[in-house]
Amino acid sequence: MSIINILSPHVADMIAAGEVVERPSSVIKELIENSFDAGAGNITVEIRDGGMSYIRVTDDGCGMSPEDAGIAFIRHATSKLHDENGLEAISTMGFRGEALAAISSVSTMEIMTRERGSDSGIRLTLNAGEIEEMIPFGCPEGTTVTVRDLFFNTPARLKFMKSDRAEASACIAAAMKCALGRPGISVRFIRDGKEEFFSPGDGKLESCVYSLLGRDEASGMLSCSSSSDDLRLSGYISSPNEGRGNRSRQYFFINGRCIKSQLLQSALEQAYRDTLLTGRYPSCVLYLEMPFNLVDVNVHPAKTEVRFSYEKQIFDFVLASCKMALESEDRLAPRSTEAPVHGTAFTDSDPAPGPALKTADIFPAFMQNETFEQTTLVSYGQNIQSVEKVTECAPSQIHVDNFVENSVQNVENSNVPNHNILGQAFKTYIIVEHNGEILLIDKHAAHERMVFDRLCETISEIPSQALLSQTTLRLSAGDAEVLENNGELLLELGFEIEPFGENTFIVRAVPADLSIHEVSSAIEEIIEKLKSGKIVDPQEKKREIFHTVACKAAIKAGWDTDMLELQKIADAVISGRIKYCPHGRPVSVTVTRQDLDKMFKRIV
Ligand code: ADP
Ligand code: MG
């Protein structure tokens, strides 16, 4: 008897909605981005009850024809992408054709729209993704989308909403991020009838930052502005004596899209090294512009993360630009938050002011790369292949990548006494000659300790990696409860796990060290540990979770490991930094020359 069911498009939309629409703030983001793509100059966002009962986004963009409006909410309906070639250089905020489908499937939606130059408009009402009515309608040019009763038909999701107040704050934050990304577009936000913010949309970064961040935050920020052949960085960073206790005021935009980026965050923070107290973080509003084909925005359902083609060069460029800004101390002068002033801020059409960095110094590979112009990012098809490829890789290979990236820094620069790696026994023990002794190192135990120590030393958030192919977990009610109760802690430690319906969870990201093969087993182990109820102290919980991550992340006995990795492990052991694995087992044993001589009866 067949047990496989092909889900109806409606159910598929509802599942997809879980990825795109997590909460009211995600609706706001998607609708504002649609207005940006429609070429709007003015956008008004209104919410009631934290966006749960009512969200309305009105724009004066290009509008939609009745035919387009009639299909815009169908999944994968998009005017922004025509074939796979378009994916190589995405210049619009949207391209997946998912947002309207996802939002309309879990709400009651009304779209009023009039195409630019057309005599009349149309009004479309939808209930749970089904058209209820479509009538000609008198309305101004542009589009108004109203979303009512979000998640009314997905009670499981509804349960996870926070208070209206918290949801409203998230909506405001989401809209603010969007508005900060477009100084040339005016955004007004109204909550329960009261204006929360307004950005003038005069194209001046300075007035945009002032109106959105507020006078206290904005004044005194340092102007950051540099360009190279293909990169341009502009914006503002905080002065070193204005460090904050968290990173909530770090805004990074790539080609107008607000993204989370570990890379840019590290580059920024490195610029402040030795000037900012430990545990304090800089703020920034930084705009990086680069050719669209050098950044892949198709790596996250909500498009909040990107992948760069030239990570090292971008890191160096941002670091150098921020350092320069810190040195130049070109401050944003105090001013009123309302009236935009004329200043040096860049407009969309101006070239960025300020000294140009010598690109050749920081961009050698990038510039000398003749294929740069033609550099393309993986097309959608290739992208999927690459996910599959990763899944097919031998565990050792996958691991080596993580390992090299994450562990190497740890051992660099240390003063390691001379030693000589003779090889490996049983793909388990590294044999090292050192100081007249033979050292046998358990490579798994040693590497596990290295990862564990690094995790414990990480003061702020643990770097995480977004999963390209998301893992879904179905848990027992008890396990689901354990996961939910520890959601915040896990998030801090690099696990982004979101509830999705009855005891089901979507894993969006995991700590960067973890191999994608180990995701489910790691989470299961963590739940087991937390379930026992013996560990209550948060620090203790953290250590237990780190134990699991380190163990799952470490290279295993029996794997092929290349010389570079063996070397790094040997260095860490010989320099004396690691002696025991996190479970207390020794990571190495020593056989002296004398021991050997005795064994062979050379001496007695
Ligand atoms: P995407 O933005 O990825 O194309 P959406 O589901 O968000 O997918 O929107 C589907 C289509 O509906 C868009 O491609 C666009 O053609 C149209 N659309 C949505 N919102 C607007 C708007 N505010 N103004 C004009 N057209 C819109
Ligand atoms: Mg969209």
XYZ file of C-alpha atoms and ligand atoms in Angstrom:
632
model
C 0.000 0.000 0.000
C 1.344 3.383 -0.903
C 2.146 5.610 2.043
C 3.645 8.565 0.211
C 1.361 11.515 -0.317
C 2.077 14.446 -2.590
C 1.115 17.504 -0.575
C -1.429 19.844 -2.111
C -0.040 23.222 -3.250
C -1.988 24.821 -0.419
C -0.308 22.698 2.268
C 3.054 23.187 0.535
C 2.510 26.957 0.706
C 1.714 26.745 4.385
C 4.902 24.805 5.029
C 6.903 27.268 2.948
C 5.245 30.054 4.887
C 7.011 28.722 7.948
C 10.327 29.570 6.356
C 9.525 32.984 4.946
C 6.996 34.251 7.460
C 8.011 33.626 10.994
C 6.209 36.504 12.597
C 4.630 39.870 11.760
C 8.030 41.511 11.349
C 8.863 39.136 8.497
C 5.661 40.195 6.731
C 6.683 43.825 7.113
C 10.111 43.136 5.675
C 8.753 41.273 2.668
C 6.098 43.874 1.884
C 8.490 46.809 2.174
C 10.971 45.018 -0.042
C 8.250 44.511 -2.634
C 7.584 48.248 -2.522
C 11.296 48.942 -2.988
C 11.348 46.650 -5.997
C 8.296 48.414 -7.367
C 10.270 51.659 -7.489
C 8.305 53.409 -4.740
C 9.427 56.814 -3.475
C 7.147 56.812 -0.441
C 6.048 53.926 1.723
C 3.719 53.907 4.711
C 3.591 50.989 7.088
C 0.784 50.655 9.595
C 0.337 47.980 12.218
C -2.154 47.219 14.951
C -1.747 44.842 17.873
C 1.865 44.101 17.096
C 0.918 43.319 13.507
C -1.079 40.282 14.536
C -4.477 41.695 13.646
C -3.468 44.225 10.996
C -0.537 45.155 8.789
C -0.843 47.551 5.895
C 1.905 48.659 3.538
C 1.096 51.367 1.012
C 3.439 52.479 -1.751
C 3.496 54.741 -4.773
C 5.411 52.262 -6.876
C 4.675 50.853 -10.315
C 1.539 48.953 -9.234
C 0.266 45.816 -10.893
C -1.983 45.155 -13.845
C -5.163 43.190 -13.013
C -3.665 40.112 -14.685
C -0.488 40.321 -12.620
C -2.391 41.012 -9.421
C -4.418 37.879 -10.115
C -1.343 35.664 -10.030
C 1.106 37.553 -7.801
C 0.173 35.465 -4.760
C 0.789 32.134 -6.476
C 3.919 30.412 -5.274
C 6.959 31.078 -7.465
C 5.129 33.867 -9.297
C 7.643 36.650 -9.737
C 8.301 39.402 -12.236
C 11.934 39.641 -11.112
C 13.475 36.468 -12.362
C 12.923 34.809 -15.672
C 15.397 31.986 -15.843
C 18.364 30.564 -14.007
C 20.746 33.067 -15.603
C 19.074 35.836 -13.625
C 20.191 34.222 -10.397
C 23.788 35.056 -11.122
C 23.340 38.738 -10.505
C 20.266 39.525 -8.467
C 19.624 43.228 -8.205
C 16.129 43.178 -6.739
C 15.217 42.486 -3.130
C 12.827 39.717 -4.115
C 13.251 36.998 -6.712
C 11.852 33.830 -5.171
C 8.208 34.646 -5.723
C 7.358 33.266 -2.324
C 6.385 36.114 -0.057
C 2.868 36.934 -1.204
C 2.062 33.228 -1.549
C 3.381 32.491 1.908
C 1.757 35.459 3.631
C -1.603 35.064 1.923
C -1.758 31.358 2.826
C -1.700 32.158 6.535
C -3.837 35.297 6.682
C -6.626 37.277 5.137
C -5.080 39.524 2.513
C -6.305 42.443 0.495
C -4.368 43.877 -2.422
C -5.378 47.195 -3.927
C -3.254 48.178 -6.837
C -3.218 50.474 -9.837
C -0.585 50.235 -12.492
C 1.250 53.453 -13.283
C -0.475 55.194 -16.187
C -3.614 53.102 -15.908
C -7.097 54.619 -15.427
C -8.290 52.394 -12.701
C -7.131 49.826 -10.250
C -8.275 46.575 -8.819
C -9.053 45.134 -5.416
C -8.359 41.551 -4.630
C -9.313 39.783 -1.420
C -7.878 36.452 -0.400
C -8.593 34.145 2.481
C -5.960 31.543 3.365
C -4.524 31.865 -0.131
C -7.856 31.487 -1.978
C -9.283 34.405 -3.993
C -12.566 35.569 -2.507
C -13.211 38.579 -4.671
C -11.553 40.560 -7.441
C -13.211 43.807 -8.487
C -12.243 47.016 -10.339
C -11.442 49.630 -7.776
C -10.659 53.314 -7.664
C -7.299 53.847 -5.975
C -4.149 55.911 -6.479
C -1.243 54.599 -8.518
C 0.761 52.129 -6.517
C -0.071 49.244 -4.264
C -1.587 48.732 -0.835
C -1.343 45.319 0.758
C -3.319 44.676 3.926
C -2.737 41.560 5.972
C -5.260 40.675 8.657
C -5.326 37.955 11.287
C -1.928 36.514 10.616
C -1.605 32.781 11.366
C -5.343 32.479 12.035
C -5.256 29.063 10.363
C -1.987 27.828 11.860
C -2.667 27.722 15.592
C 0.664 26.026 16.267
C 2.540 29.029 14.947
C 0.228 31.412 16.688
C 1.228 29.865 19.990
C 4.802 31.015 19.518
C 4.026 34.673 19.079
C 5.240 36.931 21.813
C 3.295 39.808 23.360
C 1.897 42.419 20.979
C 4.427 44.806 22.386
C 7.352 42.525 21.573
C 6.006 41.780 18.105
C 5.513 45.499 17.496
C 9.119 46.211 18.466
C 10.278 43.526 16.073
C 8.125 45.089 13.321
C 9.601 48.521 13.965
C 13.125 47.109 13.960
C 12.496 45.278 10.685
C 11.054 48.349 8.994
C 13.883 50.480 10.301
C 16.462 48.171 8.826
C 14.741 48.354 5.467
C 14.464 52.145 5.657
C 18.115 52.539 6.641
C 19.031 50.625 3.528
C 17.319 53.139 1.238
C 18.105 56.759 2.071
C 16.395 57.719 -1.187
C 13.002 56.326 -0.176
C 10.803 57.828 2.493
C 9.371 55.353 4.984
C 6.741 56.213 7.566
C 5.822 53.790 10.308
C 2.572 54.038 12.216
C 1.786 51.823 15.171
C -1.723 51.757 16.598
C -2.390 55.146 15.013
C 0.809 56.774 16.293
C 3.848 57.610 14.170
C 6.917 55.671 15.298
C 9.417 56.932 12.756
C 9.735 58.728 9.485
C 12.695 58.829 7.158
C 12.793 61.786 4.785
C 13.958 59.866 1.725
C 16.076 62.773 0.511
C 18.879 60.448 -0.573
C 21.190 61.631 2.167
C 22.630 58.969 4.334
C 23.214 61.443 7.077
C 19.570 62.454 7.421
C 18.493 58.854 7.129
C 20.772 57.765 9.979
C 19.730 60.723 12.094
C 16.019 60.216 11.618
C 16.156 56.479 12.253
C 18.810 55.991 14.904
C 18.038 59.220 16.693
C 20.235 62.063 17.728
C 21.931 60.374 20.686
C 23.094 57.451 18.688
C 23.936 59.245 15.479
C 25.883 62.278 16.586
C 29.547 61.603 17.086
C 29.582 58.636 14.743
C 32.554 58.550 12.435
C 32.152 58.777 8.732
C 33.479 55.810 6.835
C 33.947 56.088 3.148
C 36.292 54.407 0.748
C 36.208 52.813 -2.613
C 38.219 50.539 -4.770
C 37.619 49.492 -8.330
C 34.674 47.307 -7.569
C 33.870 47.952 -3.966
C 32.504 50.930 -2.247
C 31.971 51.294 1.461
C 30.145 54.187 3.025
C 28.332 54.870 6.226
C 29.068 55.531 9.836
C 30.739 53.664 12.663
C 30.681 54.474 16.359
C 33.565 56.138 18.073
C 35.649 53.782 20.274
C 34.400 55.355 23.475
C 30.787 54.617 22.554
C 30.888 50.819 22.793
C 27.618 49.026 23.505
C 26.921 45.902 25.476
C 25.573 44.057 22.433
C 25.581 44.080 18.649
C 22.017 45.218 18.142
C 23.148 48.429 16.482
C 25.344 46.895 13.854
C 23.676 47.349 10.488
C 25.341 46.010 7.393
C 23.903 46.514 3.939
C 25.080 44.867 0.791
C 23.720 46.564 -2.267
C 20.856 47.941 -0.173
C 19.970 44.658 1.505
C 20.335 44.434 5.255
C 22.162 41.251 6.080
C 23.765 39.397 8.934
C 27.379 38.722 8.190
C 29.900 37.181 10.467
C 32.578 38.291 8.036
C 31.667 41.973 8.084
C 31.067 41.888 11.811
C 34.544 40.470 12.401
C 36.142 42.988 10.050
C 34.423 45.851 11.858
C 35.304 44.571 15.301
C 38.873 43.862 14.384
C 39.289 47.513 13.474
C 38.498 48.342 17.111
C 40.849 45.773 18.534
C 42.828 47.259 21.426
C 40.650 50.344 21.498
C 37.362 48.962 22.741
C 36.996 47.180 26.072
C 36.370 43.464 25.959
C 32.665 42.768 25.944
C 31.814 46.082 24.295
C 30.734 46.253 20.677
C 30.856 48.994 18.080
C 27.732 50.221 16.289
C 27.632 50.869 12.584
C 25.509 51.598 9.586
C 27.674 50.413 6.757
C 26.811 50.167 3.119
C 28.883 47.943 0.935
C 28.286 48.128 -2.757
C 29.728 45.662 -5.186
C 28.919 43.987 -8.472
C 25.809 41.881 -8.043
C 27.497 38.814 -9.411
C 30.027 38.751 -6.578
C 27.523 38.147 -3.854
C 25.095 35.263 -3.632
C 21.894 36.281 -1.904
C 20.211 32.970 -2.545
C 21.467 31.180 0.539
C 18.738 31.854 3.083
C 14.938 31.730 2.713
C 14.536 35.180 4.207
C 17.604 36.386 2.267
C 19.195 37.734 5.428
C 22.512 36.062 4.783
C 24.781 36.189 1.786
C 27.855 34.500 0.485
C 30.726 36.447 -0.997
C 32.926 35.285 -3.814
C 36.028 36.980 -2.425
C 35.731 36.788 1.324
C 39.312 37.570 2.229
C 39.480 40.642 0.018
C 36.188 41.964 1.299
C 37.267 41.401 4.873
C 40.514 43.266 4.302
C 38.781 46.082 2.472
C 36.201 46.618 5.226
C 38.819 46.330 7.962
C 41.098 48.843 6.260
C 38.221 51.246 5.617
C 37.020 51.110 9.221
C 40.529 51.604 10.560
C 40.897 54.605 8.334
C 37.606 56.021 9.625
C 38.765 55.544 13.213
C 41.977 57.370 12.475
C 40.434 60.217 10.520
C 37.794 60.954 13.179
C 35.501 62.653 10.699
C 32.491 62.968 12.972
C 28.816 63.300 12.281
C 28.008 66.657 13.842
C 25.166 66.952 16.317
C 22.016 68.247 14.663
C 18.289 68.164 14.934
C 16.767 64.887 13.893
C 14.072 66.445 11.754
C 15.549 68.827 9.217
C 17.857 67.165 6.747
C 21.044 69.151 6.284
C 23.369 69.303 3.350
C 26.582 67.606 4.072
C 29.093 65.203 2.762
C 26.841 62.199 2.920
C 26.687 60.238 -0.253
C 23.652 60.078 -2.458
C 22.843 57.175 -4.674
C 24.325 58.872 -7.697
C 27.405 60.465 -6.160
C 30.661 58.636 -6.124
C 31.700 57.981 -2.548
C 33.774 60.802 -1.146
C 36.904 60.261 0.854
C 40.302 58.825 0.176
C 40.425 55.789 -2.018
C 42.197 52.837 -0.556
C 45.012 51.444 -2.590
C 43.193 48.475 -3.903
C 46.280 46.799 -5.258
C 47.518 46.439 -1.701
C 44.523 44.682 -0.378
C 43.064 43.203 -3.512
C 45.873 41.529 -5.332
C 44.157 38.284 -6.200
C 40.932 40.036 -6.928
C 42.440 42.523 -9.322
C 44.785 40.202 -11.048
C 42.064 37.732 -11.603
C 41.250 38.146 -15.253
C 38.078 36.222 -14.879
C 36.764 38.756 -12.427
C 34.476 40.429 -14.913
C 32.978 37.141 -15.837
C 32.877 35.807 -12.335
C 29.511 34.320 -11.800
C 27.942 32.805 -8.815
C 26.483 29.392 -8.825
C 23.236 29.298 -10.645
C 20.274 27.868 -8.854
C 20.804 24.488 -10.447
C 24.468 24.410 -9.546
C 23.668 25.610 -6.126
C 21.438 22.675 -5.491
C 24.107 20.408 -6.844
C 26.608 21.869 -4.498
C 24.332 21.148 -1.570
C 24.058 17.602 -2.718
C 27.765 17.428 -3.230
C 28.352 18.490 0.317
C 25.988 15.842 1.501
C 27.757 13.219 -0.532
C 31.259 14.175 0.566
C 33.166 11.819 2.761
C 32.864 13.022 6.333
C 36.577 13.569 6.583
C 36.598 16.025 3.718
C 33.780 18.089 5.023
C 35.327 18.147 8.315
C 38.702 19.209 7.145
C 37.194 22.368 5.677
C 35.560 23.326 8.933
C 38.607 22.372 10.815
C 41.052 24.385 8.780
C 38.906 27.461 8.867
C 38.144 27.380 12.519
C 41.075 25.880 14.271
C 44.053 27.183 12.423
C 44.023 30.654 13.913
C 44.269 29.116 17.304
C 47.691 27.743 16.817
C 49.203 30.360 14.602
C 51.935 32.528 16.035
C 52.622 30.165 18.893
C 56.162 29.212 19.680
C 56.153 25.554 18.964
C 59.386 23.658 19.625
C 60.807 21.770 16.667
C 59.252 18.465 15.956
C 58.830 16.014 13.191
C 55.644 14.212 12.269
C 56.517 10.655 11.318
C 53.023 9.651 10.307
C 49.858 8.134 11.664
C 49.069 4.753 13.119
C 45.639 3.230 12.452
C 44.481 6.634 11.170
C 44.041 7.343 14.870
C 47.368 8.236 16.464
C 49.745 10.849 15.164
C 53.371 9.792 15.629
C 55.665 12.692 16.373
C 59.381 12.761 17.115
C 60.233 15.556 19.461
C 63.037 16.291 21.852
C 64.380 12.749 21.824
C 60.950 11.285 22.480
C 58.184 9.742 20.481
C 54.793 11.229 21.068
C 51.621 9.363 20.164
C 48.721 11.764 19.874
C 45.086 10.734 19.802
C 43.975 13.012 16.980
C 40.290 12.978 17.845
C 40.809 13.671 21.521
C 43.257 16.469 20.827
C 41.144 18.133 18.186
C 38.080 17.834 20.368
C 39.906 19.727 23.073
C 41.004 22.416 20.628
C 37.449 23.034 19.465
C 36.119 22.896 23.016
C 38.649 25.437 24.293
C 37.934 27.779 21.442
C 34.189 27.599 22.064
C 34.718 28.307 25.767
C 36.948 31.247 24.980
C 34.469 32.846 22.611
C 33.147 35.748 24.593
C 30.305 36.824 22.361
C 28.012 34.794 20.163
C 29.315 31.540 18.809
C 29.776 31.851 15.049
C 27.104 29.876 13.275
C 26.573 28.628 9.751
C 23.233 28.781 7.973
C 22.142 25.412 6.675
C 21.488 25.373 2.960
C 19.291 22.351 3.214
C 17.347 22.867 6.356
C 16.913 20.010 8.725
C 13.503 19.374 10.172
C 13.221 17.692 13.542
C 10.179 15.844 14.764
C 10.363 15.338 18.478
C 8.365 13.818 21.246
C 6.337 16.320 23.236
C 8.801 16.047 26.134
C 11.855 16.639 23.976
C 10.144 19.527 22.210
C 9.539 21.149 25.549
C 13.192 20.768 26.518
C 14.210 22.380 23.246
C 11.793 25.249 23.660
C 12.827 25.911 27.239
C 16.436 26.180 26.161
C 15.811 28.047 22.922
C 17.573 31.210 23.960
C 20.655 29.480 25.245
C 20.928 27.412 22.089
C 20.568 30.528 19.966
C 23.397 32.165 21.841
C 25.500 29.099 21.149
C 24.911 29.219 17.416
C 21.836 27.005 16.984
C 18.924 28.654 15.228
C 16.061 26.267 15.778
C 12.535 27.403 15.185
C 9.304 25.792 16.196
C 7.133 24.821 13.277
C 3.913 23.190 14.262
C 3.257 20.278 16.524
C 6.595 19.318 18.092
C 8.337 19.975 14.799
C 11.297 22.288 14.447
C 13.279 23.748 11.588
C 17.016 23.978 12.141
C 18.190 27.044 10.275
C 21.727 27.346 11.549
C 24.201 25.492 13.723
C 27.607 26.371 15.193
C 30.147 26.862 12.433
C 32.259 23.955 13.647
C 29.586 21.352 13.317
C 29.538 19.136 10.268
C 26.148 19.155 8.553
C 26.019 15.386 8.984
C 26.036 15.729 12.713
C 23.252 18.257 13.101
C 20.457 15.910 14.162
C 22.613 13.678 16.309
C 24.181 16.675 18.049
C 20.796 18.183 18.860
C 19.483 14.826 20.046
C 22.457 14.408 22.338
C 22.035 17.913 23.703
C 18.363 17.266 24.412
C 19.284 14.038 26.201
C 21.741 15.896 28.393
C 19.358 18.723 29.190
C 16.498 16.318 29.770
C 18.156 14.586 32.663
C 17.346 17.698 34.682
C 20.632 17.399 36.541
C 22.178 20.406 34.881
C 20.502 23.611 35.938
C 23.301 26.158 36.046
C 23.378 27.983 32.671
C 27.199 27.944 32.582
C 27.170 24.229 33.182
C 24.584 23.763 30.428
C 26.773 25.757 28.100
C 29.771 23.563 28.843
C 27.738 20.430 28.248
C 26.530 21.768 24.903
C 30.090 22.714 23.982
C 31.124 19.161 24.848
C 28.671 17.803 22.346
C 29.554 20.332 19.655
C 33.276 19.746 20.117
C 32.900 15.996 20.061
C 30.735 16.052 16.935
C 32.927 18.653 15.276
C 36.249 16.965 15.917
C 37.922 14.788 13.327
C 37.374 11.141 14.055
C 39.688 8.211 14.455
C 39.748 6.303 11.204
C 39.241 9.341 8.993
C 41.746 10.448 6.436
C 43.349 13.620 7.724
C 45.848 15.612 5.769
C 49.229 16.770 6.914
C 48.204 20.349 7.593
C 45.616 19.269 10.131
C 47.944 16.758 11.746
C 50.506 19.496 12.032
C 48.108 21.886 13.736
C 47.113 19.264 16.245
C 50.715 18.287 16.939
C 51.599 21.960 17.407
C 48.860 22.426 19.962
C 49.924 19.365 21.931
C 53.648 20.018 21.822
C 53.306 23.633 22.799
C 51.712 22.276 25.963
C 48.406 23.999 25.456
C 46.370 20.867 25.512
C 46.855 17.855 27.681
C 43.502 16.229 28.159
C 40.383 15.826 26.061
C 37.256 17.493 27.452
C 36.331 14.196 29.110
C 39.676 14.061 30.878
C 41.388 11.428 28.756
C 45.031 12.153 27.926
C 45.573 13.393 24.395
C 49.090 11.991 24.101
C 51.457 9.378 25.497
C 55.236 9.561 25.355
C 57.724 6.846 24.609
C 61.258 7.941 25.368
C 64.393 6.906 23.568
C 65.352 5.082 26.722
C 62.073 3.134 26.759
C 62.706 1.948 23.236
C 66.312 1.111 23.901
C 65.194 -0.943 26.870
C 62.593 -2.774 24.842
C 65.232 -3.728 22.324
C 67.649 -4.635 25.095
C 70.153 -2.074 23.877
C 70.385 -1.043 27.443
C 69.355 -2.864 30.580
P 9.092 38.340 -5.325
O 9.220 39.640 -4.616
O 10.145 37.374 -4.902
O 8.978 38.467 -6.802
P 6.514 38.212 -4.041
O 5.623 37.064 -3.704
O 6.974 39.072 -2.945
O 7.741 37.624 -4.841
O 5.760 39.105 -5.094
C 5.294 38.510 -6.308
C 5.180 39.532 -7.411
O 4.118 40.426 -7.130
C 6.409 40.414 -7.573
O 7.382 39.810 -8.402
C 5.813 41.668 -8.210
O 5.693 41.520 -9.597
C 4.408 41.719 -7.627
N 4.338 42.667 -6.491
C 4.338 42.360 -5.174
N 4.266 43.468 -4.407
C 4.211 44.517 -5.263
C 4.135 45.935 -5.100
N 4.104 46.495 -3.886
N 4.093 46.687 -6.212
C 4.129 46.129 -7.439
N 4.207 44.801 -7.657
C 4.250 44.000 -6.600
Mg 8.935 39.926 -2.623
